[in-house]
Short mmCIF file of C-alpha atoms and ligand atoms in Angstrom, two decimals:
data_model
loop_
_atom_site.label_atom_id
_atom_site.label_comp_id
_atom_site.label_asym_id
_atom_site.label_seq_id
_atom_site.Cartn_x
_atom_site.Cartn_y
_atom_site.Cartn_z
CA MET A 669 -15.34 53.31 175.66
CA GLN A 670 -16.37 55.57 178.55
CA SER A 671 -12.85 55.53 179.88
CA ASP A 672 -11.66 56.77 176.47
CA ILE A 673 -14.01 59.76 176.74
CA ILE A 674 -12.78 60.53 180.25
CA LYS A 675 -9.15 60.23 179.09
CA TRP A 676 -9.96 62.57 176.20
CA LEU A 677 -11.48 65.18 178.56
CA ILE A 678 -8.68 64.91 181.13
CA HIS A 679 -5.88 64.97 178.56
CA THR A 680 -7.16 68.10 176.77
CA PHE A 681 -7.90 69.70 180.16
CA VAL A 682 -4.30 69.17 181.32
CA CYS A 683 -3.01 70.48 177.98
CA THR A 684 -5.20 73.55 178.53
CA LEU A 685 -3.94 74.12 182.09
CA PHE A 686 -0.35 73.91 180.88
CA ILE A 687 -0.70 76.77 178.38
CA LEU A 688 -3.05 78.67 180.69
CA PHE A 689 -0.72 78.74 183.70
CA THR A 690 2.53 79.19 181.83
CA CYS A 691 1.57 81.60 179.02
CA VAL A 692 -1.91 83.11 179.32
CA ILE A 693 -1.29 84.11 182.92
CA THR A 694 1.41 86.59 181.84
CA ASP A 695 -1.38 88.79 180.43
CA PHE A 696 -2.98 88.92 183.87
CA LEU A 697 -0.02 89.42 186.18
CA PRO A 698 0.21 93.20 185.98
CA LEU A 699 -3.16 93.85 187.64
CA PRO A 700 -3.59 97.62 188.04
CA SER A 701 -4.68 97.21 191.62
CA ALA A 702 -4.44 93.79 193.20
CA THR A 703 -6.30 95.03 196.27
CA GLN A 704 -9.49 95.82 194.36
CA VAL A 705 -11.99 92.97 194.64
CA ASN A 706 -13.76 94.02 191.42
CA ASP A 707 -10.49 93.94 189.48
CA ILE A 708 -9.57 90.51 190.74
CA LEU A 709 -13.05 89.18 189.94
CA SER A 710 -12.96 90.74 186.47
CA ALA A 711 -9.49 89.36 185.68
CA GLY A 712 -10.52 85.97 187.10
CA TYR A 713 -13.62 85.92 184.92
CA HIS A 714 -11.61 86.62 181.74
CA PHE A 715 -8.96 84.08 182.71
CA VAL A 716 -11.59 81.36 183.15
CA GLU A 717 -13.30 82.46 179.92
CA ILE A 718 -10.02 82.01 178.02
CA GLY A 719 -9.40 78.68 179.77
CA ILE A 720 -12.80 77.28 178.75
CA THR A 721 -12.38 78.51 175.17
CA LEU A 722 -8.90 77.00 174.95
CA TRP A 723 -10.20 73.69 176.30
CA ALA A 724 -12.98 73.73 173.70
CA PHE A 725 -10.41 74.45 171.00
CA LEU A 726 -8.14 71.58 172.10
CA LEU A 727 -11.09 69.19 172.30
CA LEU A 728 -11.84 69.96 168.66
CA LEU A 729 -8.16 69.92 167.67
CA SER A 730 -7.83 66.45 169.14
CA LEU A 731 -10.34 65.15 166.59
CA LEU A 732 -7.45 65.27 164.12
CA PRO A 733 -5.11 62.28 163.89
CA PRO A 734 -2.76 62.13 166.94
CA ILE A 735 0.31 63.17 164.92
CA ALA A 736 -1.49 66.32 163.71
CA PHE A 737 -2.67 67.12 167.24
CA CYS A 738 0.84 66.72 168.69
CA THR A 739 2.40 68.87 165.99
CA LEU A 740 -0.17 71.69 166.14
CA TYR A 741 -0.28 71.71 169.96
CA THR A 742 3.50 71.99 170.13
CA ILE A 743 3.54 74.82 167.56
CA LEU A 744 0.73 76.67 169.38
CA GLY A 745 2.46 76.19 172.71
CA GLY A 746 5.85 77.23 171.30
CA ILE A 747 4.54 80.49 169.80
CA SER A 748 2.57 81.23 173.00
CA ALA A 749 5.70 80.60 175.05
CA ILE A 750 7.76 83.09 173.01
CA LEU A 751 5.06 85.76 173.26
CA ALA A 752 4.54 85.11 176.97
CA PHE A 753 8.27 85.50 177.51
CA PHE A 754 8.27 89.03 176.06
CA ARG A 755 5.00 89.87 177.77
CA TYR A 756 6.48 88.90 181.13
CA LYS A 757 10.01 90.23 180.63
CA ILE A 758 9.33 93.60 178.97
CA GLY A 759 5.53 93.98 179.13
CA PHE A 760 5.25 93.69 175.35
CA ALA A 761 1.77 92.66 174.15
CA PHE A 762 1.61 90.88 170.79
CA ASN A 763 0.42 93.09 167.94
CA THR A 764 0.79 93.66 164.22
CA ILE A 765 3.99 95.69 164.66
CA ILE A 766 5.83 92.57 165.83
CA LEU A 767 4.75 90.72 162.70
CA ASP A 768 5.90 93.68 160.68
CA VAL A 769 9.33 93.50 162.34
CA ILE A 770 9.54 89.77 161.65
CA PHE A 771 8.42 89.94 158.01
CA GLN A 772 9.56 93.37 156.84
CA THR A 773 12.78 93.99 158.75
CA ASP A 774 16.01 92.19 158.09
CA PHE A 775 16.87 89.39 160.49
CA THR A 776 19.67 91.22 162.29
CA VAL A 777 17.14 93.62 163.83
CA SER A 778 14.85 90.75 164.84
CA ALA A 779 17.83 88.88 166.27
CA ASP A 780 18.49 91.68 168.77
CA VAL A 781 15.65 90.44 170.95
CA LEU A 782 17.04 86.91 171.32
CA SER A 783 18.63 85.81 174.60
CA TRP A 784 19.80 82.58 176.29
CA GLN A 785 16.90 82.79 178.79
CA LEU A 786 14.47 82.75 175.88
CA PHE A 787 16.27 79.77 174.35
CA VAL A 788 16.16 77.75 177.62
CA TRP A 789 12.51 78.66 178.17
CA ILE A 790 11.53 77.51 174.66
CA VAL A 791 13.43 74.22 174.92
CA LEU A 792 11.80 73.40 178.27
CA PHE A 793 8.39 74.44 177.05
CA VAL A 794 8.48 72.58 173.74
CA THR A 795 9.83 69.41 175.39
CA THR A 796 6.99 69.45 177.93
CA SER A 797 4.47 70.17 175.16
CA ILE A 798 5.67 67.15 173.18
CA ILE A 799 5.50 64.86 176.23
CA LEU A 800 2.02 66.13 177.13
CA SER A 801 0.57 66.02 173.63
CA ARG A 802 1.85 62.48 172.97
CA LYS A 803 -0.70 61.22 175.51
CA ARG A 804 -3.16 61.71 172.67
CA TYR A 805 -2.04 58.27 171.42
CA ALA A 806 -3.45 56.68 174.62
CA TYR A 807 -7.13 56.91 173.61
CA LYS A 808 -9.43 56.77 170.62
CA ILE A 809 -12.34 59.15 170.01
CA GLN A 810 -15.63 57.47 169.11
CA TYR A 811 -17.23 60.19 167.03
CA LYS A 812 -20.64 58.52 166.91
CA HIS A 813 -21.00 58.12 170.68
CA LEU A 814 -23.67 60.45 172.13
CA ALA A 815 -21.30 61.87 174.75
CA SER A 816 -18.72 62.67 172.04
CA ILE A 817 -21.36 64.38 169.91
CA ILE A 818 -22.42 66.53 172.89
CA ILE A 819 -18.81 67.45 173.71
CA ILE A 820 -18.07 68.37 170.08
CA GLY A 821 -21.31 70.39 169.84
CA LEU A 822 -20.68 72.31 173.08
CA SER A 823 -17.06 73.00 172.13
CA SER A 824 -18.09 74.37 168.73
CA VAL A 825 -20.70 76.67 170.27
CA CYS A 826 -18.19 77.87 172.85
CA LEU A 827 -15.63 78.68 170.15
CA ILE A 828 -18.16 80.59 168.07
CA ILE A 829 -19.35 82.63 171.08
CA PHE A 830 -15.90 83.53 172.39
CA THR A 831 -13.79 83.90 169.24
CA SER A 832 -16.02 84.81 166.33
CA ASN A 833 -15.57 88.25 164.74
CA PHE A 834 -19.27 88.92 165.08
CA SER A 835 -19.73 87.93 168.71
CA PRO A 836 -19.92 90.75 171.28
CA LEU A 837 -18.43 88.35 173.85
CA ALA A 838 -15.32 87.62 171.78
CA ASN A 839 -13.31 90.73 172.60
CA SER A 840 -11.47 89.48 175.66
CA VAL A 841 -10.53 86.06 174.29
CA ARG A 842 -9.40 87.46 170.92
CA ASN A 843 -7.13 89.99 172.65
CA HIS A 844 -5.30 87.50 174.85
CA LEU A 845 -2.90 84.63 174.34
CA PRO A 846 -3.11 82.22 172.63
CA PHE A 847 -6.07 83.42 170.54
CA ASN A 848 -4.46 86.76 169.71
CA ILE A 849 -1.97 84.79 167.58
CA TYR A 850 -4.87 84.30 165.18
CA SER A 851 -6.58 87.69 165.55
CA VAL A 852 -3.35 89.71 165.27
CA THR A 853 -2.29 87.72 162.19
CA GLN A 854 -5.71 88.39 160.70
CA ASP A 855 -5.34 92.14 161.44
CA TYR A 856 -1.83 92.14 159.98
CA LEU A 857 -3.00 90.58 156.71
CA SER A 858 -5.87 93.05 156.42
CA GLU A 859 -3.44 95.94 157.06
CA ARG A 860 -1.24 94.66 154.20
CA GLN A 861 -4.35 94.57 152.06
CA GLU A 862 -5.15 98.19 153.04
CA ILE A 863 -1.71 99.33 151.92
CA LYS A 864 -2.20 97.70 148.55
CA THR A 865 -5.60 99.33 148.07
CA GLU A 866 -5.54 102.17 145.55
CA ARG A 867 -7.07 105.46 146.64
CA PRO A 868 -6.67 107.90 143.74
CA SER A 869 -5.94 111.55 144.50
CA VAL A 870 -9.01 113.79 144.59
CA PHE A 871 -7.36 116.95 143.25
CA SER A 872 -5.83 117.94 139.93
CA TYR A 873 -3.25 120.29 141.41
CA ALA A 874 -1.76 121.18 144.82
CA THR A 875 1.02 123.73 145.13
CA THR A 876 2.45 126.22 147.59
CA SER A 877 5.35 128.64 147.68
CA GLU A 878 5.30 128.89 151.51
CA ASP A 879 7.90 127.20 153.69
CA LEU A 880 6.08 126.03 156.79
CA ILE A 881 5.88 123.37 159.50
CA VAL A 882 2.34 122.09 159.97
CA VAL A 883 1.56 119.82 162.93
CA ALA A 884 -1.79 118.01 162.94
CA ILE A 885 -2.65 116.41 166.27
CA ILE A 886 -5.48 113.91 166.56
CA GLY A 887 -6.47 113.79 170.23
CA GLU A 888 -8.29 110.99 172.01
CA ALA A 889 -11.55 111.25 173.96
CA LEU A 890 -10.93 114.86 175.00
CA ARG A 891 -14.23 116.56 175.69
CA SER A 892 -14.43 120.25 175.11
CA ASP A 893 -16.11 121.26 178.38
CA HIS A 894 -13.29 119.88 180.56
CA LEU A 895 -10.82 122.42 179.21
CA HIS A 896 -10.29 125.38 181.54
CA CYS A 897 -9.78 127.60 178.51
CA ASN A 898 -13.39 126.77 177.54
CA GLY A 899 -14.74 127.69 180.97
CA TYR A 900 -14.21 124.49 183.01
CA LYS A 901 -13.93 125.27 186.73
CA ARG A 902 -10.67 123.35 187.17
CA GLN A 903 -7.39 124.60 185.76
CA THR A 904 -6.67 121.84 183.23
CA THR A 905 -4.97 123.92 180.51
CA PRO A 906 -2.52 126.33 182.18
CA ARG A 907 0.28 125.99 179.62
CA LEU A 908 -1.89 126.12 176.52
CA GLU A 909 -3.53 129.31 177.80
CA GLN A 910 -0.12 130.84 178.38
CA LEU A 911 0.90 129.87 174.85
CA GLY A 912 -2.10 131.76 173.45
CA ILE A 913 -3.94 128.94 171.70
CA VAL A 914 -7.23 129.75 169.98
CA SER A 915 -9.76 127.24 171.28
CA PHE A 916 -12.76 126.26 169.17
CA ASP A 917 -15.30 125.32 171.81
CA ASN A 918 -18.23 124.45 169.58
CA ILE A 919 -17.03 121.52 167.45
CA TYR A 920 -19.40 118.64 166.77
CA SER A 921 -18.17 115.11 166.07
CA GLU A 922 -20.88 112.95 164.58
CA TYR A 923 -18.96 109.81 165.44
CA ILE A 924 -18.22 108.73 168.99
CA HIS A 925 -15.56 106.09 168.47
CA THR A 926 -12.04 106.24 167.10
CA ASN A 927 -12.37 103.84 164.18
CA ARG A 928 -15.17 105.83 162.61
CA SER A 929 -14.11 109.31 163.61
CA VAL A 930 -10.40 109.35 162.67
CA PRO A 931 -10.94 108.42 158.97
CA HIS A 932 -13.64 111.10 158.82
CA ILE A 933 -11.34 113.76 160.26
CA LEU A 934 -8.38 112.92 158.01
CA THR A 935 -10.33 112.81 154.74
CA ARG A 936 -12.74 114.99 152.76
CA ALA A 937 -15.69 113.03 154.24
CA ASP A 938 -18.67 115.10 155.34
CA SER A 939 -22.29 114.53 156.33
CA LEU A 940 -23.38 114.19 152.70
CA ASN A 941 -20.42 112.01 151.65
CA PRO A 942 -19.40 109.97 154.71
CA ASP A 943 -18.11 107.14 152.49
CA ARG A 944 -15.18 109.26 151.35
CA ALA A 945 -13.54 108.23 154.64
CA PHE A 946 -13.16 104.73 153.18
CA SER A 947 -12.43 105.48 149.54
CA GLU A 948 -10.33 108.66 149.41
CA PRO A 949 -6.83 109.48 150.62
CA SER A 950 -6.31 111.96 153.46
CA PHE A 951 -4.98 115.52 153.44
CA ILE A 952 -1.50 113.93 153.66
CA ASP A 953 -1.86 113.19 149.94
CA VAL A 954 -2.43 116.91 149.22
CA PHE A 955 0.61 117.91 151.30
CA LYS A 956 2.81 115.39 149.52
CA ALA A 957 1.77 116.79 146.14
CA ALA A 958 2.66 120.27 147.44
CA ASP A 959 6.22 119.08 148.16
CA TYR A 960 5.81 118.61 151.89
CA GLN A 961 7.85 115.99 153.71
CA THR A 962 5.20 114.07 155.68
CA THR A 963 5.49 112.04 158.88
CA PHE A 964 2.84 110.11 160.83
CA ILE A 965 3.71 109.28 164.43
CA ALA A 966 1.10 107.03 166.04
CA ASN A 967 0.81 106.44 169.75
CA GLN A 968 -2.18 104.15 169.13
CA ASN A 969 -2.15 100.99 167.11
CA PRO A 970 -3.23 102.12 163.61
CA GLU A 971 -6.46 100.15 163.21
CA LYS A 972 -7.74 98.92 159.89
CA PRO A 973 -10.14 101.87 159.19
CA TYR A 974 -7.24 104.35 159.32
CA PHE A 975 -4.19 102.19 158.64
CA TYR A 976 -4.18 103.46 155.05
CA PHE A 977 -3.47 107.03 156.20
CA PHE A 978 -0.73 105.90 158.57
CA SER A 979 1.07 104.25 155.66
CA GLU A 980 0.31 107.19 153.36
CA ALA A 981 2.98 109.42 154.94
CA ASP A 982 6.62 109.42 153.73
CA THR A 983 7.63 108.26 157.21
CA SER A 984 5.29 106.29 159.50
CA ILE A 985 6.32 105.36 163.02
CA ARG A 986 4.42 103.64 165.80
CA ILE A 987 5.43 104.54 169.37
CA ASN A 988 4.72 102.26 172.35
CA SER A 989 4.03 99.43 169.95
CA GLY A 990 3.97 96.87 172.75
CA ARG A 991 0.96 98.45 174.45
CA SER A 992 -2.62 97.32 174.05
CA PHE A 993 -5.89 98.06 175.81
CA VAL A 994 -5.55 94.84 177.79
CA THR A 995 -2.28 96.03 179.34
CA PHE A 996 -2.11 98.63 182.09
CA ASP A 997 1.49 99.79 181.86
CA LYS A 998 2.30 103.49 181.42
CA TRP A 999 1.48 104.58 177.89
CA LEU A 1000 2.27 108.26 177.49
CA ASP A 1001 2.02 110.72 174.62
CA GLY A 1002 5.24 112.25 175.88
CA ASP A 1003 7.01 109.15 174.54
CA MET A 1004 6.53 110.66 171.06
CA LEU A 1005 8.56 113.77 171.93
CA PRO A 1006 12.16 112.58 171.37
CA LEU A 1007 11.31 111.32 167.90
CA TYR A 1008 9.16 114.36 167.14
CA ASN A 1009 11.99 116.71 168.14
CA ASN A 1010 14.40 114.87 165.84
CA ILE A 1011 11.99 115.10 162.95
CA ILE A 1012 11.42 118.83 163.47
CA GLN A 1013 15.18 119.38 163.14
CA ARG A 1014 15.41 117.74 159.71
CA PRO A 1015 16.47 120.12 156.92
CA TYR A 1016 13.14 120.23 155.09
CA ASN A 1017 11.52 123.59 154.40
CA LYS A 1018 8.05 122.11 154.27
CA GLN A 1019 7.04 119.53 156.84
CA LEU A 1020 3.71 118.01 157.83
CA ILE A 1021 3.75 115.97 161.04
CA VAL A 1022 0.65 114.07 162.12
CA LEU A 1023 0.56 112.92 165.75
CA HIS A 1024 -2.10 110.43 166.81
CA CYS A 1025 -2.35 110.55 170.61
CA ILE A 1026 -3.54 108.10 173.25
CA GLY A 1027 -4.70 111.22 175.14
CA SER A 1028 -7.59 110.58 177.51
CA HIS A 1029 -8.37 106.98 176.69
CA TRP A 1030 -9.46 104.68 179.51
CA TRP A 1031 -7.50 103.26 181.64
CA TYR A 1032 -6.77 106.91 182.43
CA ASN A 1033 -4.04 106.29 185.01
CA ALA A 1034 -1.80 104.75 182.34
CA HIS A 1035 -1.85 107.97 180.32
CA PHE A 1036 -0.56 110.61 182.72
CA ILE A 1037 2.29 111.23 185.12
CA LYS A 1038 3.05 114.19 187.33
CA THR A 1039 5.75 116.12 185.51
CA PRO A 1040 8.27 118.11 187.60
CA ASP A 1041 6.69 121.44 186.68
CA MET A 1042 3.14 120.41 187.67
CA ASP A 1043 2.01 121.81 191.02
CA SER A 1044 -0.25 118.87 191.76
CA LEU A 1045 -2.61 116.34 190.25
CA PHE A 1046 -6.33 116.00 191.03
CA THR A 1047 -6.79 113.42 193.79
CA PRO A 1048 -7.87 110.86 194.79
CA ILE A 1049 -7.42 109.04 191.49
CA VAL A 1050 -9.39 105.95 190.48
CA GLU A 1051 -8.01 102.67 191.81
CA SER A 1052 -10.18 100.09 190.07
CA ARG A 1053 -10.27 99.54 186.36
CA VAL A 1054 -13.81 98.16 186.64
CA ILE A 1055 -15.91 101.27 186.04
CA SER A 1056 -19.07 100.00 187.71
CA GLY A 1057 -17.38 99.60 191.06
CA ALA A 1058 -15.22 102.73 190.97
CA ASP A 1059 -15.76 106.04 192.73
CA SER A 1060 -17.24 108.57 190.27
CA MET A 1061 -15.27 111.55 191.52
CA ALA A 1062 -12.03 109.57 191.39
CA ILE A 1063 -12.73 108.63 187.76
CA VAL A 1064 -13.24 112.31 186.89
CA ASN A 1065 -10.04 113.21 188.76
CA SER A 1066 -8.07 110.67 186.75
CA TYR A 1067 -9.68 111.89 183.52
CA ASP A 1068 -8.82 115.52 184.32
CA ASN A 1069 -5.24 114.45 185.08
CA THR A 1070 -4.98 113.08 181.52
CA ILE A 1071 -5.92 116.59 180.34
CA LEU A 1072 -3.26 118.17 182.55
CA TYR A 1073 -0.77 115.78 180.98
CA THR A 1074 -2.06 116.55 177.47
CA ASP A 1075 -1.60 120.24 178.30
CA TYR A 1076 2.02 119.46 179.20
CA PHE A 1077 2.58 117.27 176.12
CA LEU A 1078 1.19 119.86 173.72
CA SER A 1079 3.22 122.63 175.31
CA GLN A 1080 6.32 120.55 174.57
CA VAL A 1081 5.23 120.01 170.96
CA ILE A 1082 4.75 123.75 170.59
CA ALA A 1083 8.00 124.65 172.37
CA SER A 1084 10.01 123.19 169.47
CA LEU A 1085 8.16 125.38 166.98
CA LYS A 1086 8.32 128.76 168.66
CA HIS A 1087 11.02 130.23 166.42
CA LYS A 1088 9.81 128.65 163.20
CA ASN A 1089 7.10 129.48 160.71
CA ALA A 1090 4.63 126.98 162.12
CA ILE A 1091 1.02 126.18 162.83
CA VAL A 1092 -0.52 123.47 165.04
CA LEU A 1093 -4.06 122.17 164.64
CA PHE A 1094 -5.48 119.93 167.36
CA LEU A 1095 -8.75 118.01 167.17
CA SER A 1096 -9.91 115.22 169.45
CA ASP A 1097 -11.67 112.32 167.72
CA HIS A 1098 -14.69 112.50 170.05
CA GLY A 1099 -15.66 113.33 173.63
CA GLU A 1100 -16.09 111.09 176.66
CA ALA A 1101 -19.03 110.28 178.93
CA LEU A 1102 -18.28 110.91 182.60
CA GLY A 1103 -21.37 109.60 184.36
CA GLU A 1104 -24.03 111.37 182.25
CA ASP A 1105 -27.17 109.18 182.44
CA GLY A 1106 -25.00 106.66 184.26
CA LYS A 1107 -22.80 106.23 181.16
CA TRP A 1108 -19.00 106.23 181.04
CA LEU A 1109 -16.25 106.16 178.39
CA HIS A 1110 -17.24 106.44 174.72
CA ALA A 1111 -18.58 104.43 171.77
CA SER A 1112 -21.69 103.73 173.83
CA ASP A 1113 -24.82 105.85 173.75
CA PRO A 1114 -24.90 108.45 170.92
CA SER A 1115 -27.62 110.42 172.73
CA ILE A 1116 -25.04 111.67 175.25
CA LYS A 1117 -24.06 115.19 174.21
CA ALA A 1118 -20.59 115.11 175.79
CA LEU A 1119 -19.54 112.34 173.39
CA HIS A 1120 -20.03 114.66 170.42
CA GLU A 1121 -18.60 117.90 171.90
CA THR A 1122 -14.96 117.46 171.10
CA ALA A 1123 -11.93 119.61 171.95
CA SER A 1124 -10.22 121.59 169.19
CA PHE A 1125 -7.73 124.41 169.02
CA VAL A 1126 -5.07 126.10 166.93
CA TRP A 1127 -1.69 127.58 167.76
CA PHE A 1128 0.30 129.97 165.56
CA SER A 1129 3.98 130.82 165.90
CA ASP A 1130 4.93 134.51 165.99
CA ILE A 1131 6.40 134.27 162.48
CA TYR A 1132 3.14 132.79 161.21
CA LYS A 1133 1.13 135.52 162.95
CA LYS A 1134 3.22 138.21 161.27
CA LYS A 1135 3.00 136.65 157.82
CA TYR A 1136 -0.70 135.82 157.82
CA PRO A 1137 -2.53 138.23 160.15
CA THR A 1138 -5.86 137.83 158.34
CA PHE A 1139 -5.83 134.07 158.96
CA VAL A 1140 -5.10 134.58 162.65
CA ALA A 1141 -7.81 137.24 162.95
CA ALA A 1142 -10.30 134.94 161.22
CA ALA A 1143 -9.52 132.13 163.67
CA HIS A 1144 -10.23 134.45 166.61
CA LYS A 1145 -13.43 135.62 164.95
CA ASN A 1146 -14.63 132.04 164.21
CA CYS A 1147 -13.66 130.35 167.47
CA CYS A 1148 -17.23 130.21 168.83
CA GLN A 1149 -18.77 129.13 165.53
CA ARG A 1150 -20.37 125.71 165.30
CA TYR A 1151 -18.38 123.40 163.01
CA ARG A 1152 -18.59 119.70 162.32
CA THR A 1153 -15.25 117.87 162.39
CA ASP A 1154 -15.45 118.10 158.57
CA TYR A 1155 -13.67 121.46 158.98
CA PHE A 1156 -10.32 119.82 159.72
CA TYR A 1157 -9.41 118.58 156.22
CA HIS A 1158 -10.04 121.94 154.55
CA SER A 1159 -8.67 124.07 157.38
CA ILE A 1160 -5.32 122.31 157.54
CA ILE A 1161 -4.84 122.66 153.77
CA ASP A 1162 -5.91 126.30 153.94
CA GLY A 1163 -3.79 127.00 157.03
CA ALA A 1164 -0.78 125.67 155.10
CA HIS A 1165 -1.54 128.06 152.22
CA ILE A 1166 -1.73 125.26 149.69
CA GLN A 1167 -3.52 126.14 146.46
CA THR A 1168 -5.58 123.19 145.34
CA ASP A 1169 -8.92 122.60 143.66
CA VAL A 1170 -10.02 120.25 146.46
CA LEU A 1171 -10.08 123.04 149.04
CA ASP A 1172 -13.52 124.24 150.13
CA THR A 1173 -12.83 127.57 151.84
CA THR A 1174 -16.36 127.69 153.30
CA LEU A 1175 -15.20 124.92 155.66
CA SER A 1176 -11.98 126.68 156.63
CA ILE A 1177 -11.78 128.19 160.09
CA PHE A 1178 -9.25 130.69 158.69
CA ARG A 1179 -11.69 132.55 156.43
ZN1 LIG B 399 -11.11 107.64 170.19
#
């Protein structure tokens, strides 16, 4: 009896180690800095956390009849092995885009990623999984034995703590193999649901006779007071200043995290009607009605609260789709440029392009490079990805480098528009804490002012300036005015000279 319990524990433990050290470990190999003790301890902690949760899961899975355990373990191992292969070979983290490719694209595209190494790896892995899991036949589980009851109870509690949607401790486990197979599938299904959801138009007419290119850029965690053009002591915006942007240095974002802020910015939501962010379409809907060709290029995974808007555009493209916040590979906004430049060249007279940037999101070092025309970066940059152990000044240096890179990226976006009738509106979703009251990053303490003071500016091409001088003059006049991010929806419609009954000109920065 006792020996059966020990066999049960050992067998599931070995099954756990097998997946842990062949698949899960691929998520932890690209440590940002293997010399940093804090980073190694942090990665080690999450690795053990996943190992314990996986063991708990297999202990519960083994309560099923042996044939069911063997089958499910082999399937779980096989899928993990495929994902680990791509994670290791090309740094591709599993996300909803991959499921989209598998289910929505024809098989010839999916087949491009197949190789003989993958085939050999899967055969070896699945064979070993079958041999290992068949040991389940060597023991029986006595459900009524006290030790079994304790093991089942502890395993259930462990699973709830580390995988449940509502647990604050579940984030790490849910984002890594093999548990992300479940969480990503869940996200994918809810995205499909979002697309199916009906959001009726909120206007009765929307027209324009103007031919124009409108670029809406949603920035990430860019605080207003770190822009040199707003008075910051460091030169972080040399190119944008040269290009003559009009910076709005007094914009207030009520929300301090992406999922809440982006839907608010894109829709007619305001302080009195915040729910519109979750029931109404975005300004893209207005542009489409006014005969604009619309494109949404996302350099962040479109999360459920704003997936609807991503799919609302005529063309929706995700860049860097293999990146996630648990990977530390380079993840640059500049990667959107080749596609963006192609789209700009298309023969449409009216185009709206929405760019959703990764901008200044933590891990900062992944989001900037020194471009050839940059004199220098701010140094030393942060070496550890564990904030609590990192040097404060180095964190700020890395953060400011993301702004230098954003300055470069935006100058490239604008460069393609110089000789066109065009307008660019930029708004960051929220600010970032950089040590205020000992706080860092965002989505933490709403009492920190820097989280709400978000960067915003406008650029006009020369043709636009000539055609609409009163709009340009109004922007200069209003640039120090206090606005909530509610201004964006109305200002972009107004800046595009679209006549529609949904426009509230009192919220336009061009009046
Ligand atoms: Zn954000």
